[in-house]
mmCIF file of C-alpha atoms in Angstrom:
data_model
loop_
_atom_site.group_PDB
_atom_site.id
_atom_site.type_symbol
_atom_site.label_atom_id
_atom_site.label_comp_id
_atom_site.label_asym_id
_atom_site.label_seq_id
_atom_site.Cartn_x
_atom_site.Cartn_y
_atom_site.Cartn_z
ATOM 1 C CA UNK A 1 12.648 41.244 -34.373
ATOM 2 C CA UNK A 2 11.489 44.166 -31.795
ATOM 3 C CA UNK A 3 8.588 45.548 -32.698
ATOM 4 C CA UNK A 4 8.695 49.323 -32.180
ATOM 5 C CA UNK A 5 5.613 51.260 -31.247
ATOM 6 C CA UNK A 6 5.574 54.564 -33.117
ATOM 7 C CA UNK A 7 2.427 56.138 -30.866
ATOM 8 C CA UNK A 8 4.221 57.699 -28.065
ATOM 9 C CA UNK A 9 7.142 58.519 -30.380
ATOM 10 C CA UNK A 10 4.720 60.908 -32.942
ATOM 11 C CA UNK A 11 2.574 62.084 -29.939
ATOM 12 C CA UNK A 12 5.785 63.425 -28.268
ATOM 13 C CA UNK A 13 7.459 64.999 -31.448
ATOM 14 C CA UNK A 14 4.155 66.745 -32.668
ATOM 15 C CA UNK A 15 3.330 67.676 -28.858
ATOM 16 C CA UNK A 16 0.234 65.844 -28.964
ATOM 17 C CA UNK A 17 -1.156 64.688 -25.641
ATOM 18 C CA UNK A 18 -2.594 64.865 -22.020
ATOM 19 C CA UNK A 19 -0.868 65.947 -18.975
ATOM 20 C CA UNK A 20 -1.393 63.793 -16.110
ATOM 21 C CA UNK A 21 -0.624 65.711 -12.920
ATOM 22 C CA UNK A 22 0.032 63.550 -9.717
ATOM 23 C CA UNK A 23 -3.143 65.269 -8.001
ATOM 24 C CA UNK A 24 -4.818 62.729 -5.575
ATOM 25 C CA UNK A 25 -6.823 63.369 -2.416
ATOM 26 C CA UNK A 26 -5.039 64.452 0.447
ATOM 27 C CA UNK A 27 -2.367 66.199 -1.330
ATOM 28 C CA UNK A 28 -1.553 69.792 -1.691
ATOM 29 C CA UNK A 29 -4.067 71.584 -4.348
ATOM 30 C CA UNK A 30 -1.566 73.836 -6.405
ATOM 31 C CA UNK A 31 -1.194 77.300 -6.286
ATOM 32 C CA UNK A 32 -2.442 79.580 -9.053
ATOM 33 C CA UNK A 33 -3.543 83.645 -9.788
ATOM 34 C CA UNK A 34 -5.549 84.096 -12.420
ATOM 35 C CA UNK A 35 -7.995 86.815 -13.540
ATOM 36 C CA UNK A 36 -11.604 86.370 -13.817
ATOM 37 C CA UNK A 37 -13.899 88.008 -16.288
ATOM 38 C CA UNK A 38 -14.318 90.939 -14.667
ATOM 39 C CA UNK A 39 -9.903 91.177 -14.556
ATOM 40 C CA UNK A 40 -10.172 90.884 -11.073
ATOM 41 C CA UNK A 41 -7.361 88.374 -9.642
ATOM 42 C CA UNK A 42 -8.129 85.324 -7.541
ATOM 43 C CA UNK A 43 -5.492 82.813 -5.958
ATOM 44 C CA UNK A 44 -6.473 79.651 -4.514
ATOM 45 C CA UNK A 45 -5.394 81.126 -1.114
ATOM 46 C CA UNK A 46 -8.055 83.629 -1.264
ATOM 47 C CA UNK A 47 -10.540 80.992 -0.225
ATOM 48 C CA UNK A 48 -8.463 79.343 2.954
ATOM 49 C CA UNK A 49 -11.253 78.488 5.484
ATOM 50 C CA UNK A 50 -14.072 77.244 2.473
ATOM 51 C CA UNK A 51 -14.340 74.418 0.087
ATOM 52 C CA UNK A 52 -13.920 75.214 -3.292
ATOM 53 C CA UNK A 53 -14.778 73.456 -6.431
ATOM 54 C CA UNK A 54 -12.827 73.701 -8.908
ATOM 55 C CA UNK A 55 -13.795 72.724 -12.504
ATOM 56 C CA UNK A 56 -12.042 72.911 -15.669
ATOM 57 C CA UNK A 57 -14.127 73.039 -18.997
ATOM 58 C CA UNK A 58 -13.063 73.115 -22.537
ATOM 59 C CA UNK A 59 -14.755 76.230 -24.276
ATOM 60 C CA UNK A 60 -16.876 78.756 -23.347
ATOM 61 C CA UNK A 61 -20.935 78.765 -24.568
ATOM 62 C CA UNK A 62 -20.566 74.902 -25.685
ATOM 63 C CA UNK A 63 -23.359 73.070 -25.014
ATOM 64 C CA UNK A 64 -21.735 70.462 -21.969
ATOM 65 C CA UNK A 65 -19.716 73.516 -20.566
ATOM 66 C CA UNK A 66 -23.080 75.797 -20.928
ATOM 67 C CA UNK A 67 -24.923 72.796 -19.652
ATOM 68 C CA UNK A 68 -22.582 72.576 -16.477
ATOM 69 C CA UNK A 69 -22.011 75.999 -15.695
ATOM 70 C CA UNK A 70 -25.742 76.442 -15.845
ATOM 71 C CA UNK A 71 -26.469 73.471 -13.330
ATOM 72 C CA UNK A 72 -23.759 74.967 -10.999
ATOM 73 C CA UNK A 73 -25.186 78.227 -11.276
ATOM 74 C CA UNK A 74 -29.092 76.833 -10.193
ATOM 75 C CA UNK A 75 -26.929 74.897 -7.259
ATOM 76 C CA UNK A 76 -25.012 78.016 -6.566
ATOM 77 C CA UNK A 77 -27.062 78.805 -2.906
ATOM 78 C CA UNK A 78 -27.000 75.023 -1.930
ATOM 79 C CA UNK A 79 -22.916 74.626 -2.372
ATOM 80 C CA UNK A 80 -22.290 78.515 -0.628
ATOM 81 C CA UNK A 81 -25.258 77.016 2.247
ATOM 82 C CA UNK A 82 -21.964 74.038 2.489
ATOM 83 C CA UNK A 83 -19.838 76.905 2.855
ATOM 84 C CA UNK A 84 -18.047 75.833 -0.764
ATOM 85 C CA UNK A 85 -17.446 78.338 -3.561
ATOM 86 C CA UNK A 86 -17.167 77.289 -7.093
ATOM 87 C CA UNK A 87 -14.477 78.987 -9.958
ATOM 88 C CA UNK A 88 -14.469 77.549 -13.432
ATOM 89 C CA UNK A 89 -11.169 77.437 -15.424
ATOM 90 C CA UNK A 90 -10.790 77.184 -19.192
ATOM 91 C CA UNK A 91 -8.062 78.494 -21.252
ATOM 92 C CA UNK A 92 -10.873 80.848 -23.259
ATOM 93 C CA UNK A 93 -9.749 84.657 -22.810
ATOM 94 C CA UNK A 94 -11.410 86.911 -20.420
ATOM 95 C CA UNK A 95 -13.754 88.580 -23.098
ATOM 96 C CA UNK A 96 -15.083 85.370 -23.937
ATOM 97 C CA UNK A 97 -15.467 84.655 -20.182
ATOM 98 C CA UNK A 98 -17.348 87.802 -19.894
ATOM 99 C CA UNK A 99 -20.171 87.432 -22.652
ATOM 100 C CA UNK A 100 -20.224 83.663 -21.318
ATOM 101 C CA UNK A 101 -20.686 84.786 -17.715
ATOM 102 C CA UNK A 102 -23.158 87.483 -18.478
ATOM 103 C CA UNK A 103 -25.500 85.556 -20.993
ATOM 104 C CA UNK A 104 -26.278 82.860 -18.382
ATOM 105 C CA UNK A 105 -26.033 84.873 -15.303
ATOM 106 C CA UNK A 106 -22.761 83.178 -13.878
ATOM 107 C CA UNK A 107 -22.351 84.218 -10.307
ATOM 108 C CA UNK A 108 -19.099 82.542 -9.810
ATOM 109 C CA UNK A 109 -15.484 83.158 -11.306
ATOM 110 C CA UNK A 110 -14.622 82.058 -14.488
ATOM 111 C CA UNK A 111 -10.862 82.300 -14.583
ATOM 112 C CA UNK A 112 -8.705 82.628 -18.040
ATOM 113 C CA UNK A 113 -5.824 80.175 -18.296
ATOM 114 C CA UNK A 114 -4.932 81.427 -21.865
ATOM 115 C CA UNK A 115 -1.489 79.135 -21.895
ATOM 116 C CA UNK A 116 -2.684 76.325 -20.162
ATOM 117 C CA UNK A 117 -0.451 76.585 -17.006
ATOM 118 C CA UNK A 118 -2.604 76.203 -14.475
ATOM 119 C CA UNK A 119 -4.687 73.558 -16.241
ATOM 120 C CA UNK A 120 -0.881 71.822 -16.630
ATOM 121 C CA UNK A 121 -0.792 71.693 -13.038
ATOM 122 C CA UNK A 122 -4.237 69.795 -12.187
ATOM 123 C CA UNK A 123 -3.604 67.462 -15.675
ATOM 124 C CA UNK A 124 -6.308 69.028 -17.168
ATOM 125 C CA UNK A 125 -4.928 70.312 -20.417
ATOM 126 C CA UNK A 126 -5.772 68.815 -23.787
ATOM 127 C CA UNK A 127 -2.552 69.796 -26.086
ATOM 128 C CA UNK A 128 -2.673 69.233 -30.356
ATOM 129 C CA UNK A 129 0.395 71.131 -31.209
ATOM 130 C CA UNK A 130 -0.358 74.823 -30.134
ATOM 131 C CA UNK A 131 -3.526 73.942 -29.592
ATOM 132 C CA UNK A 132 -4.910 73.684 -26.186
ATOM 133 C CA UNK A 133 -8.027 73.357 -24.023
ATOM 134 C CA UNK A 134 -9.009 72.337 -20.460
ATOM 135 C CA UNK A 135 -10.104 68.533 -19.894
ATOM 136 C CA UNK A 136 -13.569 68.480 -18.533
ATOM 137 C CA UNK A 137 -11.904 67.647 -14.737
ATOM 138 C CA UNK A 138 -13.264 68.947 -11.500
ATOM 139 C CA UNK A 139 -11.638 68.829 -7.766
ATOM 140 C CA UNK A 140 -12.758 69.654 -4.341
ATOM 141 C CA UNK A 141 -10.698 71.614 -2.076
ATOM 142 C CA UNK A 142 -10.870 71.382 1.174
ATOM 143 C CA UNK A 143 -10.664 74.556 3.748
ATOM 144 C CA UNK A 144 -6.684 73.708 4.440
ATOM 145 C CA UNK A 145 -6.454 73.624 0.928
ATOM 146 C CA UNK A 146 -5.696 69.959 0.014
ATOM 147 C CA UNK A 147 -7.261 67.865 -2.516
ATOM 148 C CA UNK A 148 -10.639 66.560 -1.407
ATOM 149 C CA UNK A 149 -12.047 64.870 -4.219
ATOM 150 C CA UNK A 150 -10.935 64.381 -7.736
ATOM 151 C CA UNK A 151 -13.289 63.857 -11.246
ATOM 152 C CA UNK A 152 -11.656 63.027 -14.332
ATOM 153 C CA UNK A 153 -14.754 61.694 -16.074
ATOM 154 C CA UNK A 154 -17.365 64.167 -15.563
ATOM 155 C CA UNK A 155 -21.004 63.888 -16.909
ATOM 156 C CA UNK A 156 -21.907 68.086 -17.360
ATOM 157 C CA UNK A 157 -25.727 67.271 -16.898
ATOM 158 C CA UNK A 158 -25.919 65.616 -13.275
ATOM 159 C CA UNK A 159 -22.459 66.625 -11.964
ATOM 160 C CA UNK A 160 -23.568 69.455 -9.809
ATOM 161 C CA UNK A 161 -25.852 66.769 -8.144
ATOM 162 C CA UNK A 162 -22.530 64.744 -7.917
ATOM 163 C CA UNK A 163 -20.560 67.291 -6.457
ATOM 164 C CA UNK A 164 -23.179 67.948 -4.019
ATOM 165 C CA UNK A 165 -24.007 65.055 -2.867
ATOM 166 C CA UNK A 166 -20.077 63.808 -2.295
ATOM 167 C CA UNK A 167 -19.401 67.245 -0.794
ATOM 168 C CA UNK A 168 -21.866 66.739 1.466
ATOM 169 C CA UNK A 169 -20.473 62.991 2.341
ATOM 170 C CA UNK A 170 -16.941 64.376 2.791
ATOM 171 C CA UNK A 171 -18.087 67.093 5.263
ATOM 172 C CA UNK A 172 -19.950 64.690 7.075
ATOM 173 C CA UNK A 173 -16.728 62.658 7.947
#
């Protein structure tokens, strides 16, 4: 007798799952326009000609994305000094962005991705039934706009260090 595996079968009719976007270095980063919490609209093609980092966090004022944001923010003059910009992404509305942004002193974008869309795109969203929030993923884009580097399994205490240190290792090629 066939045994029949009901996992996939109840993840898929309750909508219960990961997306897992094809996004490897050296392709194409995808598009997106969001607002930040000011409301002022960014697309990745604003930053043609820079590196950008581009991290995706769960919830706003949690204490790994607090700890993260915090450690980008003290890094924030040593990643602009490598000509990269940083933008956080989290499906958290742009109120919550702004009390976030202005109780730590964020001086980067945090962008709202209130449906999960753009998230979708880099397989960074978490989905349990209408619920959804951003996978703790980060990528580096290069100036052309391709995928530099690519960090599914991110440690929010030392991965500024991380970031900077492989930044500085792909520039160097």
């Amino acid at each position: 007798m066939k045994s029949i595996h009901l996992a996939p079968i109840i993840l898929m009719l309750f909508g219960i799952g990961t997306a897992l976007a094809d996004i490897t270095p050296g392709s194409p980063a995808p598009e997106f326009s969001l607002v930040d919490q000011y409301t002022k609209t960014h697309q990745l093609s604003d930053y043609r000609g820079q590196w950008v980092v581009l991290y995706f966090y769960p919830k706003d004022d949690t204490p790994g994305c607090t700890t993260q944001a915090c450690n980008f923010r003290d890094d924030i003059y040593r990643l602009r000094d490598m000509n990269a910009e940083v933008i956080g992404i989290s499906v958290d509305n742009v109120e919550s962005h702004t009390k976030f942004a202005e109780k730590h002193g964020l001086p980067f974008p945090l962008l709202s991705d209130p449906g999960g869309e753009v998230a979708r795109l880099y397989g960074s969203i978490f989905s349990l039934g209408p619920l959804k929030i951003a996978k703790r993923h980060t990528f580096i884009i290069d100036p052309e706009g391709n995928i530099a580097k690519v960090y599914r399994k991110v440690r929010p205490e030392k991965h500024s260090e991380v970031v900077i240190s492989d930044l500085m290792e792909i520039q160097a090629m």
